[in-house]
mmCIF file of C-alpha atoms in Angstrom:
data_model
loop_
_atom_site.group_PDB
_atom_site.id
_atom_site.type_symbol
_atom_site.label_atom_id
_atom_site.label_comp_id
_atom_site.label_asym_id
_atom_site.label_seq_id
_atom_site.Cartn_x
_atom_site.Cartn_y
_atom_site.Cartn_z
ATOM 1 C CA UNK R 1 24.661 11.869 65.616
ATOM 2 C CA UNK R 2 28.200 13.534 66.397
ATOM 3 C CA UNK R 3 30.749 11.901 68.020
ATOM 4 C CA UNK R 4 32.718 12.984 71.344
ATOM 5 C CA UNK R 5 35.878 14.663 69.843
ATOM 6 C CA UNK R 6 39.020 12.835 71.344
ATOM 7 C CA UNK R 7 40.004 16.005 72.800
ATOM 8 C CA UNK R 8 37.235 16.522 74.703
ATOM 9 C CA UNK R 9 37.640 12.464 76.090
ATOM 10 C CA UNK R 10 41.068 13.807 76.981
ATOM 11 C CA UNK R 11 40.406 16.827 78.792
ATOM 12 C CA UNK R 12 38.212 14.845 81.358
ATOM 13 C CA UNK R 13 40.014 12.345 81.735
ATOM 14 C CA UNK R 14 42.895 14.658 83.055
ATOM 15 C CA UNK R 15 41.239 17.501 84.510
ATOM 16 C CA UNK R 16 40.459 17.600 88.251
ATOM 17 C CA UNK R 17 36.892 16.432 89.411
ATOM 18 C CA UNK R 18 35.150 19.575 90.460
ATOM 19 C CA UNK R 19 36.383 20.700 86.709
ATOM 20 C CA UNK R 20 35.225 17.638 84.934
ATOM 21 C CA UNK R 21 31.642 17.971 86.853
ATOM 22 C CA UNK R 22 31.191 22.080 85.661
ATOM 23 C CA UNK R 23 32.673 21.158 81.979
ATOM 24 C CA UNK R 24 31.110 17.948 81.014
ATOM 25 C CA UNK R 25 27.704 18.900 80.387
ATOM 26 C CA UNK R 26 28.988 21.947 78.891
ATOM 27 C CA UNK R 27 30.915 18.746 76.732
ATOM 28 C CA UNK R 28 27.679 17.022 75.802
ATOM 29 C CA UNK R 29 25.724 20.845 75.318
ATOM 30 C CA UNK R 30 28.678 21.248 72.114
ATOM 31 C CA UNK R 31 28.272 17.678 70.923
ATOM 32 C CA UNK R 32 24.660 17.448 70.443
ATOM 33 C CA UNK R 33 24.878 20.928 68.787
ATOM 34 C CA UNK R 34 27.617 20.213 66.956
ATOM 35 C CA UNK R 35 29.024 23.811 65.680
ATOM 36 C CA UNK R 36 30.781 25.311 68.588
ATOM 37 C CA UNK R 37 33.863 24.042 70.793
ATOM 38 C CA UNK R 38 33.750 24.805 74.407
ATOM 39 C CA UNK R 39 35.445 27.830 76.641
ATOM 40 C CA UNK R 40 36.407 27.348 79.968
ATOM 41 C CA UNK R 41 37.447 29.683 82.244
ATOM 42 C CA UNK R 42 39.645 28.240 85.597
ATOM 43 C CA UNK R 43 39.296 30.651 88.317
ATOM 44 C CA UNK R 44 41.109 30.159 92.090
ATOM 45 C CA UNK R 45 38.158 29.216 93.954
ATOM 46 C CA UNK R 46 35.889 27.499 90.944
ATOM 47 C CA UNK R 47 35.843 26.903 87.430
ATOM 48 C CA UNK R 48 33.335 28.385 83.952
ATOM 49 C CA UNK R 49 32.596 26.791 80.995
ATOM 50 C CA UNK R 50 30.370 27.386 78.053
ATOM 51 C CA UNK R 51 29.434 26.953 74.171
ATOM 52 C CA UNK R 52 31.577 29.314 72.706
ATOM 53 C CA UNK R 53 31.093 30.362 68.546
ATOM 54 C CA UNK R 54 34.591 31.945 69.162
ATOM 55 C CA UNK R 55 36.140 28.144 69.509
ATOM 56 C CA UNK R 56 36.052 25.654 66.802
ATOM 57 C CA UNK R 57 33.696 22.526 67.291
ATOM 58 C CA UNK R 58 35.884 19.769 69.007
ATOM 59 C CA UNK R 59 37.989 22.268 71.049
ATOM 60 C CA UNK R 60 38.578 23.788 74.249
ATOM 61 C CA UNK R 61 40.339 26.816 75.302
ATOM 62 C CA UNK R 62 41.270 27.372 78.577
ATOM 63 C CA UNK R 63 41.574 30.828 80.398
ATOM 64 C CA UNK R 64 43.181 31.419 83.814
ATOM 65 C CA UNK R 65 41.846 34.137 85.548
#
């Protein structure tokens, strides 16, 4: 079993509750597959997150739109 990267725990600790609610399941998915990181896209009224092969495992890339 892959351990949750510190970056993921730190991101959740610092994220607004509504963003953390969206991102947390995707972080868990990333940990489960252990291969890719997470891309978070923040829009003015919502957040989206997805496991991305473009982001190395254990890292989170955040884009503001």
